[in-house]
PDB file of C-alpha atoms in Angstrom:
ATOM      1  CA  MET M   1      76.496  99.382  87.837  1.00  0.00           C
ATOM      2  CA  HIS M   2      78.020  96.354  89.620  1.00  0.00           C
ATOM      3  CA  CYS M   3      81.316  96.593  91.020  1.00  0.00           C
ATOM      4  CA  PRO M   4      82.992  93.169  91.250  1.00  0.00           C
ATOM      5  CA  PRO M   5      85.371  92.631  94.301  1.00  0.00           C
ATOM      6  CA  HIS M   6      88.927  92.384  94.285  1.00  0.00           C
ATOM      7  CA  SER M   7      89.933  88.833  94.681  1.00  0.00           C
ATOM      8  CA  LYS M   8      92.804  90.166  97.088  1.00  0.00           C
ATOM      9  CA  THR M   9      91.026  92.652  99.366  1.00  0.00           C
ATOM     10  CA  LEU M  10      91.419  91.582 103.194  1.00  0.00           C
ATOM     11  CA  GLY M  11      93.612  88.795 101.938  1.00  0.00           C
ATOM     12  CA  PRO M  12      95.664  87.048 104.616  1.00  0.00           C
ATOM     13  CA  SER M  13      99.006  88.640 103.174  1.00  0.00           C
ATOM     14  CA  SER M  14      97.560  92.155 103.417  1.00  0.00           C
ATOM     15  CA  MET M  15      96.243  92.416 107.107  1.00  0.00           C
ATOM     16  CA  ARG M  16      96.995  89.749 110.335  1.00  0.00           C
ATOM     17  CA  GLY M  17      95.985  89.468 113.576  1.00  0.00           C
ATOM     18  CA  PHE M  18      92.741  89.045 115.611  1.00  0.00           C
ATOM     19  CA  ALA M  19      91.540  92.266 114.443  1.00  0.00           C
ATOM     20  CA  LEU M  20      91.456  90.668 110.586  1.00  0.00           C
ATOM     21  CA  ALA M  21      89.037  88.012 111.967  1.00  0.00           C
ATOM     22  CA  ALA M  22      86.814  90.634 113.680  1.00  0.00           C
ATOM     23  CA  LEU M  23      86.682  92.280 110.370  1.00  0.00           C
ATOM     24  CA  ALA M  24      85.922  88.913 108.507  1.00  0.00           C
ATOM     25  CA  VAL M  25      83.372  87.882 110.767  1.00  0.00           C
ATOM     26  CA  THR M  26      81.384  91.067 110.447  1.00  0.00           C
ATOM     27  CA  LEU M  27      81.642  91.360 107.011  1.00  0.00           C
ATOM     28  CA  SER M  28      80.658  87.753 106.330  1.00  0.00           C
ATOM     29  CA  SER M  29      77.599  88.206 108.504  1.00  0.00           C
ATOM     30  CA  SER M  30      76.019  91.012 105.762  1.00  0.00           C
ATOM     31  CA  PRO M  31      76.370  90.582 101.792  1.00  0.00           C
ATOM     32  CA  ALA M  32      76.198  94.455 101.608  1.00  0.00           C
ATOM     33  CA  LEU M  33      79.073  94.954 104.117  1.00  0.00           C
ATOM     34  CA  GLY M  34      81.144  92.572 102.638  1.00  0.00           C
ATOM     35  CA  GLN M  35      80.512  94.465  99.105  1.00  0.00           C
ATOM     36  CA  PHE M  36      81.515  97.615 101.178  1.00  0.00           C
ATOM     37  CA  GLY M  37      84.508  96.118 102.384  1.00  0.00           C
ATOM     38  CA  ASP M  38      85.426  95.335  98.490  1.00  0.00           C
ATOM     39  CA  GLN M  39      85.361  98.611  97.555  1.00  0.00           C
ATOM     40  CA  ALA M  40      86.576 100.444 101.074  1.00  0.00           C
ATOM     41  CA  GLY M  41      90.365 100.667  99.841  1.00  0.00           C
ATOM     42  CA  PHE M  42      91.597  98.009 102.766  1.00  0.00           C
ATOM     43  CA  THR M  43      94.122  96.791  99.937  1.00  0.00           C
ATOM     44  CA  GLU M  44      95.277 100.100  98.957  1.00  0.00           C
ATOM     45  CA  VAL M  45      96.075 101.711 102.275  1.00  0.00           C
ATOM     46  CA  PHE M  46      98.908  98.878 102.697  1.00  0.00           C
ATOM     47  CA  LYS M  47     100.607 100.125  99.283  1.00  0.00           C
ATOM     48  CA  PRO M  48     102.967 102.786  99.243  1.00  0.00           C
ATOM     49  CA  ASP M  49     102.213 105.733  96.535  1.00  0.00           C
ATOM     50  CA  PHE M  50     105.370 106.044  95.403  1.00  0.00           C
ATOM     51  CA  TYR M  51     108.316 103.324  94.595  1.00  0.00           C
ATOM     52  CA  ARG M  52     111.976 103.469  93.995  1.00  0.00           C
ATOM     53  CA  ARG M  53     111.344 102.708  90.479  1.00  0.00           C
ATOM     54  CA  ASP M  54     109.469 106.018  89.965  1.00  0.00           C
ATOM     55  CA  MET M  55     112.881 107.735  89.765  1.00  0.00           C
ATOM     56  CA  GLN M  56     112.519 107.022  85.873  1.00  0.00           C
ATOM     57  CA  LEU M  57     109.373 108.976  85.637  1.00  0.00           C
ATOM     58  CA  TYR M  58     110.777 111.656  87.652  1.00  0.00           C
ATOM     59  CA  SER M  59     113.930 111.812  85.136  1.00  0.00           C
ATOM     60  CA  ASP M  60     112.089 111.539  82.059  1.00  0.00           C
ATOM     61  CA  TYR M  61     109.494 114.471  82.851  1.00  0.00           C
ATOM     62  CA  LEU M  62     111.348 116.719  85.041  1.00  0.00           C
ATOM     63  CA  GLN M  63     114.742 116.539  83.195  1.00  0.00           C
ATOM     64  CA  LEU M  64     116.420 116.367  86.346  1.00  0.00           C
ATOM     65  CA  GLU M  65     120.280 117.428  86.815  1.00  0.00           C
ATOM     66  CA  GLU M  66     122.675 114.583  87.570  1.00  0.00           C
ATOM     67  CA  TRP M  67     123.082 116.181  91.049  1.00  0.00           C
ATOM     68  CA  GLN M  68     119.057 116.107  91.895  1.00  0.00           C
ATOM     69  CA  ARG M  69     118.841 112.176  91.196  1.00  0.00           C
ATOM     70  CA  PRO M  70     120.701 111.008  94.246  1.00  0.00           C
ATOM     71  CA  ILE M  71     118.865 113.450  96.291  1.00  0.00           C
ATOM     72  CA  ILE M  72     115.324 112.233  94.902  1.00  0.00           C
ATOM     73  CA  GLU M  73     116.485 108.681  95.311  1.00  0.00           C
ATOM     74  CA  ILE M  74     117.606 109.155  99.212  1.00  0.00           C
ATOM     75  CA  LEU M  75     114.244 111.007  99.491  1.00  0.00           C
ATOM     76  CA  LEU M  76     112.100 108.049  98.110  1.00  0.00           C
ATOM     77  CA  ASP M  77     114.286 105.623 100.240  1.00  0.00           C
ATOM     78  CA  ASP M  78     113.229 107.175 103.069  1.00  0.00           C
ATOM     79  CA  TYR M  79     109.817 107.468 102.138  1.00  0.00           C
ATOM     80  CA  GLN M  80     109.861 103.675 101.849  1.00  0.00           C
ATOM     81  CA  VAL M  81     111.470 103.286 105.333  1.00  0.00           C
ATOM     82  CA  SER M  82     108.644 105.338 106.965  1.00  0.00           C
ATOM     83  CA  PHE M  83     105.974 103.623 105.018  1.00  0.00           C
ATOM     84  CA  ASP M  84     107.201 100.031 105.806  1.00  0.00           C
ATOM     85  CA  LEU M  85     107.546 101.311 109.693  1.00  0.00           C
ATOM     86  CA  GLY M  86     104.046 102.713 109.474  1.00  0.00           C
ATOM     87  CA  THR M  87     102.486  99.496 108.013  1.00  0.00           C
ATOM     88  CA  LYS M  88     104.366  97.445 110.523  1.00  0.00           C
ATOM     89  CA  GLU M  89     102.996  99.468 113.435  1.00  0.00           C
ATOM     90  CA  CYS M  90      99.316  99.346 112.325  1.00  0.00           C
ATOM     91  CA  ARG M  91      99.652  95.706 111.995  1.00  0.00           C
ATOM     92  CA  ASP M  92     101.135  95.513 115.322  1.00  0.00           C
ATOM     93  CA  GLU M  93      98.404  97.414 116.744  1.00  0.00           C
ATOM     94  CA  MET M  94      95.723  95.189 115.176  1.00  0.00           C
ATOM     95  CA  SER M  95      97.051  92.275 116.202  1.00  0.00           C
ATOM     96  CA  GLN M  96      97.109  93.536 119.787  1.00  0.00           C
ATOM     97  CA  LEU M  97      93.495  94.178 119.911  1.00  0.00           C
ATOM     98  CA  LYS M  98      92.183  90.831 120.951  1.00  0.00           C
ATOM     99  CA  ASP M  99      91.167  91.811 124.711  1.00  0.00           C
ATOM    100  CA  GLU M 100      89.213  94.887 123.464  1.00  0.00           C
ATOM    101  CA  LEU M 101      87.333  93.068 121.017  1.00  0.00           C
ATOM    102  CA  GLN M 102      86.418  90.330 123.312  1.00  0.00           C
ATOM    103  CA  ALA M 103      85.449  92.816 125.645  1.00  0.00           C
ATOM    104  CA  ASP M 104      83.091  94.502 123.421  1.00  0.00           C
ATOM    105  CA  PRO M 105      82.169  92.483 120.540  1.00  0.00           C
ATOM    106  CA  ASP M 106      79.396  94.751 119.529  1.00  0.00           C
ATOM    107  CA  ASN M 107      81.644  97.310 118.470  1.00  0.00           C
ATOM    108  CA  ALA M 108      84.231  94.920 117.029  1.00  0.00           C
ATOM    109  CA  MET M 109      84.106  96.545 113.520  1.00  0.00           C
ATOM    110  CA  LYS M 110      84.773  99.970 114.985  1.00  0.00           C
ATOM    111  CA  ILE M 111      87.719  98.876 117.118  1.00  0.00           C
ATOM    112  CA  ALA M 112      89.323  96.772 114.408  1.00  0.00           C
ATOM    113  CA  MET M 113      89.433  99.474 112.258  1.00  0.00           C
ATOM    114  CA  ARG M 114      90.884 101.904 114.296  1.00  0.00           C
ATOM    115  CA  PRO M 115      94.393 101.404 113.397  1.00  0.00           C
ATOM    116  CA  ILE M 116      93.586 101.442 109.812  1.00  0.00           C
ATOM    117  CA  ARG M 117      92.015 104.818 110.129  1.00  0.00           C
ATOM    118  CA  GLU M 118      94.880 106.027 112.003  1.00  0.00           C
ATOM    119  CA  TRP M 119      97.574 104.739 109.409  1.00  0.00           C
ATOM    120  CA  GLU M 120      95.432 106.210 106.425  1.00  0.00           C
ATOM    121  CA  PHE M 121      95.915 109.314 107.787  1.00  0.00           C
ATOM    122  CA  GLU M 122      99.723 109.191 108.173  1.00  0.00           C
ATOM    123  CA  LYS M 123     100.036 107.595 104.956  1.00  0.00           C
ATOM    124  CA  ARG M 124      98.636 110.459 103.478  1.00  0.00           C
ATOM    125  CA  GLU M 125     100.701 112.962 105.324  1.00  0.00           C
ATOM    126  CA  LEU M 126     103.811 110.991 104.066  1.00  0.00           C
ATOM    127  CA  LYS M 127     102.729 111.450 100.397  1.00  0.00           C
ATOM    128  CA  ARG M 128     102.179 115.018 101.060  1.00  0.00           C
ATOM    129  CA  LEU M 129     105.720 115.327 102.654  1.00  0.00           C
ATOM    130  CA  LEU M 130     107.416 113.424 100.044  1.00  0.00           C
ATOM    131  CA  VAL M 131     106.166 115.934  97.443  1.00  0.00           C
ATOM    132  CA  ALA M 132     106.920 119.008  98.931  1.00  0.00           C
ATOM    133  CA  ASP M 133     110.345 117.879  99.522  1.00  0.00           C
ATOM    134  CA  ILE M 134     110.814 116.716  96.237  1.00  0.00           C
ATOM    135  CA  GLN M 135     109.737 119.898  95.049  1.00  0.00           C
ATOM    136  CA  GLY M 136     111.644 121.588  97.349  1.00  0.00           C
ATOM    137  CA  GLN M 137     114.807 120.219  95.192  1.00  0.00           C
ATOM    138  CA  LEU M 138     113.439 121.493  91.634  1.00  0.00           C
ATOM    139  CA  SER M 139     113.964 124.742  89.588  1.00  0.00           C
ATOM    140  CA  PRO M 140     111.153 126.838  88.219  1.00  0.00           C
ATOM    141  CA  LEU M 141     111.316 125.364  84.946  1.00  0.00           C
ATOM    142  CA  GLN M 142     111.307 121.990  86.360  1.00  0.00           C
ATOM    143  CA  LEU M 143     108.122 122.937  88.481  1.00  0.00           C
ATOM    144  CA  GLN M 144     106.477 124.049  85.349  1.00  0.00           C
ATOM    145  CA  ARG M 145     107.007 120.447  84.171  1.00  0.00           C
ATOM    146  CA  TRP M 146     105.313 119.008  87.406  1.00  0.00           C
ATOM    147  CA  PRO M 147     101.757 118.555  85.845  1.00  0.00           C
ATOM    148  CA  SER M 148     102.966 116.515  83.068  1.00  0.00           C
ATOM    149  CA  LEU M 149     104.578 114.425  85.627  1.00  0.00           C
ATOM    150  CA  GLU M 150     101.524 113.967  87.595  1.00  0.00           C
ATOM    151  CA  ARG M 151      99.545 113.059  84.637  1.00  0.00           C
ATOM    152  CA  ALA M 152     101.896 110.334  84.076  1.00  0.00           C
ATOM    153  CA  MET M 153     102.046 109.323  87.504  1.00  0.00           C
ATOM    154  CA  ARG M 154      98.512 108.880  87.418  1.00  0.00           C
ATOM    155  CA  ARG M 155      98.411 106.874  84.368  1.00  0.00           C
ATOM    156  CA  GLU M 156     100.953 104.560  85.868  1.00  0.00           C
ATOM    157  CA  LYS M 157      99.413 104.308  89.651  1.00  0.00           C
ATOM    158  CA  GLU M 158      95.477 105.048  88.975  1.00  0.00           C
ATOM    159  CA  LEU M 159      94.840 102.767  85.802  1.00  0.00           C
ATOM    160  CA  PRO M 160      95.888  99.256  87.486  1.00  0.00           C
ATOM    161  CA  LEU M 161      93.306 100.154  90.245  1.00  0.00           C
ATOM    162  CA  GLY M 162      90.089  99.362  88.315  1.00  0.00           C
ATOM    163  CA  SER M 163      87.704  96.681  89.382  1.00  0.00           C
ATOM    164  CA  ILE M 164      84.996  97.018  86.301  1.00  0.00           C
ATOM    165  CA  PRO M 165      86.312  94.803  83.267  1.00  0.00           C
ATOM    166  CA  GLY M 166      88.077  97.157  80.825  1.00  0.00           C
ATOM    167  CA  GLU M 167      88.556  99.738  83.466  1.00  0.00           C
ATOM    168  CA  SER M 168      92.382  99.155  83.949  1.00  0.00           C
ATOM    169  CA  MET M 169      93.145  98.939  80.282  1.00  0.00           C
ATOM    170  CA  ASN M 170      96.183 101.231  78.819  1.00  0.00           C
ATOM    171  CA  ILE M 171      95.645 102.182  75.587  1.00  0.00           C
ATOM    172  CA  PHE M 172      99.092 104.021  75.125  1.00  0.00           C
ATOM    173  CA  VAL M 173     100.506 100.604  75.890  1.00  0.00           C
ATOM    174  CA  ALA M 174      98.397  98.885  73.209  1.00  0.00           C
ATOM    175  CA  VAL M 175      99.203 101.272  70.525  1.00  0.00           C
ATOM    176  CA  ASN M 176     102.862 101.423  71.263  1.00  0.00           C
ATOM    177  CA  GLU M 177     103.033  97.641  70.706  1.00  0.00           C
ATOM    178  CA  LEU M 178     101.665  97.966  67.260  1.00  0.00           C
ATOM    179  CA  GLY M 179     105.033  99.508  66.026  1.00  0.00           C
ATOM    180  CA  LEU M 180     103.198 101.978  63.634  1.00  0.00           C
ATOM    181  CA  ASP M 181     104.994 103.626  60.871  1.00  0.00           C
ATOM    182  CA  PRO M 182     105.536 107.452  61.136  1.00  0.00           C
ATOM    183  CA  ASP M 183     102.624 108.200  58.789  1.00  0.00           C
ATOM    184  CA  ASP M 184     100.322 106.235  60.845  1.00  0.00           C
ATOM    185  CA  ARG M 185     101.339 107.166  64.113  1.00  0.00           C
ATOM    186  CA  GLN M 186     100.716 110.788  62.978  1.00  0.00           C
ATOM    187  CA  GLU M 187      97.052 109.973  62.224  1.00  0.00           C
ATOM    188  CA  VAL M 188      96.389 108.994  65.484  1.00  0.00           C
ATOM    189  CA  GLU M 189      98.191 111.259  67.738  1.00  0.00           C
ATOM    190  CA  PRO M 190      95.265 113.542  67.736  1.00  0.00           C
ATOM    191  CA  ILE M 191      93.104 110.757  69.039  1.00  0.00           C
ATOM    192  CA  LEU M 192      95.856 109.993  71.932  1.00  0.00           C
ATOM    193  CA  LEU M 193      96.350 113.341  72.833  1.00  0.00           C
ATOM    194  CA  LYS M 194      92.860 114.026  73.501  1.00  0.00           C
ATOM    195  CA  TYR M 195      92.610 110.690  75.320  1.00  0.00           C
ATOM    196  CA  GLU M 196      95.579 111.454  77.325  1.00  0.00           C
ATOM    197  CA  ILE M 197      93.891 114.985  78.539  1.00  0.00           C
ATOM    198  CA  GLU M 198      90.364 113.181  79.188  1.00  0.00           C
ATOM    199  CA  VAL M 199      91.651 109.782  81.003  1.00  0.00           C
ATOM    200  CA  ASP M 200      93.927 112.168  83.100  1.00  0.00           C
ATOM    201  CA  SER M 201      90.771 114.264  84.316  1.00  0.00           C
ATOM    202  CA  ALA M 202      88.498 110.880  84.624  1.00  0.00           C
ATOM    203  CA  LEU M 203      91.324 109.286  86.604  1.00  0.00           C
ATOM    204  CA  ALA M 204      91.609 112.072  88.953  1.00  0.00           C
ATOM    205  CA  ARG M 205      87.839 112.287  89.454  1.00  0.00           C
ATOM    206  CA  ARG M 206      88.039 108.622  90.064  1.00  0.00           C
ATOM    207  CA  ARG M 207      90.829 109.266  92.763  1.00  0.00           C
ATOM    208  CA  GLU M 208      88.701 112.041  94.364  1.00  0.00           C
ATOM    209  CA  ALA M 209      85.626 109.871  94.539  1.00  0.00           C
ATOM    210  CA  LEU M 210      87.536 106.913  95.979  1.00  0.00           C
ATOM    211  CA  ASP M 211      89.143 109.178  98.871  1.00  0.00           C
ATOM    212  CA  LYS M 212      86.055 110.727  99.712  1.00  0.00           C
ATOM    213  CA  TYR M 213      83.632 107.641  99.427  1.00  0.00           C
ATOM    214  CA  GLN M 214      85.961 104.825 100.754  1.00  0.00           C
ATOM    215  CA  ASP M 215      85.767 106.890 104.072  1.00  0.00           C
ATOM    216  CA  VAL M 216      82.064 106.826 103.722  1.00  0.00           C
ATOM    217  CA  LEU M 217      82.208 103.194 103.075  1.00  0.00           C
ATOM    218  CA  LYS M 218      84.490 102.613 106.459  1.00  0.00           C
ATOM    219  CA  ASP M 219      81.967 104.544 108.235  1.00  0.00           C
ATOM    220  CA  ALA M 220      78.984 102.901 107.151  1.00  0.00           C
ATOM    221  CA  MET M 221      80.412  99.385 107.868  1.00  0.00           C
ATOM    222  CA  ILE M 222      81.125 100.611 111.672  1.00  0.00           C
ATOM    223  CA  SER M 223      77.436 101.912 111.776  1.00  0.00           C
ATOM    224  CA  LYS M 224      76.017  99.283 109.588  1.00  0.00           C
ATOM    225  CA  ASP M 225      74.406 101.939 107.739  1.00  0.00           C
ATOM    226  CA  THR M 226      73.549 100.041 104.428  1.00  0.00           C
ATOM    227  CA  ASP M 227      71.832 102.722 102.486  1.00  0.00           C
ATOM    228  CA  THR M 228      74.431 105.373 103.167  1.00  0.00           C
ATOM    229  CA  GLY M 229      76.937 102.702 102.089  1.00  0.00           C
ATOM    230  CA  LEU M 230      75.015 101.645  99.031  1.00  0.00           C
ATOM    231  CA  ASP M 231      75.153 105.366  98.108  1.00  0.00           C
ATOM    232  CA  ALA M 232      78.461 105.918  98.413  1.00  0.00           C
ATOM    233  CA  LEU M 233      79.198 102.649  96.302  1.00  0.00           C
ATOM    234  CA  ARG M 234      77.332 103.833  93.466  1.00  0.00           C
ATOM    235  CA  LYS M 235      79.003 107.269  93.532  1.00  0.00           C
ATOM    236  CA  ILE M 236      82.456 105.276  93.243  1.00  0.00           C
ATOM    237  CA  CYS M 237      81.166 102.920  90.479  1.00  0.00           C
ATOM    238  CA  ASP M 238      79.900 106.011  88.438  1.00  0.00           C
ATOM    239  CA  LYS M 239      83.423 107.284  88.467  1.00  0.00           C
ATOM    240  CA  ARG M 240      84.630 103.869  87.453  1.00  0.00           C
ATOM    241  CA  ALA M 241      82.035 103.681  84.651  1.00  0.00           C
ATOM    242  CA  GLU M 242      83.320 107.152  83.236  1.00  0.00           C
ATOM    243  CA  VAL M 243      86.590 105.652  82.934  1.00  0.00           C
ATOM    244  CA  CYS M 244      85.370 102.736  81.173  1.00  0.00           C
ATOM    245  CA  ARG M 245      83.294 104.344  78.636  1.00  0.00           C
ATOM    246  CA  LEU M 246      86.560 106.914  77.637  1.00  0.00           C
ATOM    247  CA  HIS M 247      88.374 103.697  76.934  1.00  0.00           C
ATOM    248  CA  ILE M 248      85.451 102.594  74.728  1.00  0.00           C
ATOM    249  CA  GLY M 249      85.253 105.677  72.733  1.00  0.00           C
ATOM    250  CA  THR M 250      88.835 105.844  72.050  1.00  0.00           C
ATOM    251  CA  ILE M 251      88.952 102.217  71.016  1.00  0.00           C
ATOM    252  CA  ASN M 252      86.247 102.860  68.528  1.00  0.00           C
ATOM    253  CA  ASP M 253      87.946 106.306  67.566  1.00  0.00           C
ATOM    254  CA  LEU M 254      91.389 104.638  66.892  1.00  0.00           C
ATOM    255  CA  ASN M 255      89.730 101.249  65.066  1.00  0.00           C
ATOM    256  CA  ALA M 256      88.262 103.875  62.729  1.00  0.00           C
ATOM    257  CA  THR M 257      91.504 105.476  62.049  1.00  0.00           C
ATOM    258  CA  LEU M 258      94.152 102.897  62.164  1.00  0.00           C
ATOM    259  CA  PRO M 259      94.908 100.824  59.150  1.00  0.00           C
ATOM    260  CA  GLU M 260      92.869  97.981  58.774  1.00  0.00           C
ATOM    261  CA  ASP M 261      95.705  95.181  59.636  1.00  0.00           C
ATOM    262  CA  ALA M 262      96.783  97.395  62.743  1.00  0.00           C
ATOM    263  CA  ALA M 263      93.030  97.766  63.764  1.00  0.00           C
ATOM    264  CA  GLY M 264      92.689  94.127  63.856  1.00  0.00           C
ATOM    265  CA  GLN M 265      96.073  93.653  65.732  1.00  0.00           C
ATOM    266  CA  PHE M 266      94.825  96.397  68.112  1.00  0.00           C
ATOM    267  CA  ARG M 267      91.282  94.849  68.540  1.00  0.00           C
ATOM    268  CA  SER M 268      92.936  91.656  69.761  1.00  0.00           C
ATOM    269  CA  SER M 269      95.403  92.962  72.079  1.00  0.00           C
ATOM    270  CA  ILE M 270      92.950  94.707  74.164  1.00  0.00           C
TER     271      ILE M 270
END
């Protein structure tokens, strides 16, 4: 299955400096390498994993006490400050690579990607530390609620990262917008519950594949190993296709269960 590229990948607003030019020139020299770049996560690395607006999810799913809210807000704010500083340092380092790139043009991709790889590691560590700090403020009962928060966060943050048509669809939003009466809502609840569990597993598998094979793609771009890159790309696309197939199956189940007028509205909204 072909994974179409993100139009904003490697855009001028996300990466600057001479190193960006080196990446662009190397990618444009090979259509295969260019496709690897589309799927290698260059856009994601400059986006935070958490936002201040996530407080609503923490509050809803963990049932936070009033005294906990300002503490977690401070932790989120500190995370954002550290994230902004890290991305600035990465861009600054990229902009200072001109002499090194000119001295070793054969290794331009490896040199240009070095700050990105370093920042990726730091970004993952920032995420790990924030989660640990937040969990350190929770009661045993709230920690038991953590898996339900993770599922909600995955839907919130992972669904929009699709690149295949239909991959980013949010079926919960589409159903909620129907304004179903209680009886009709009760009819579709088993379908939605099954979907909630299955889409969470599919998104988790997709994230695992992205974390693993985006690194493989970056290595393949450095070494210009097209075969390895294409194999990694296929594995990513397989997990993207899983999400799409789950959406299609759930849509069919809902269409067969919803009242005719609601089913028509549902089809038109997706």
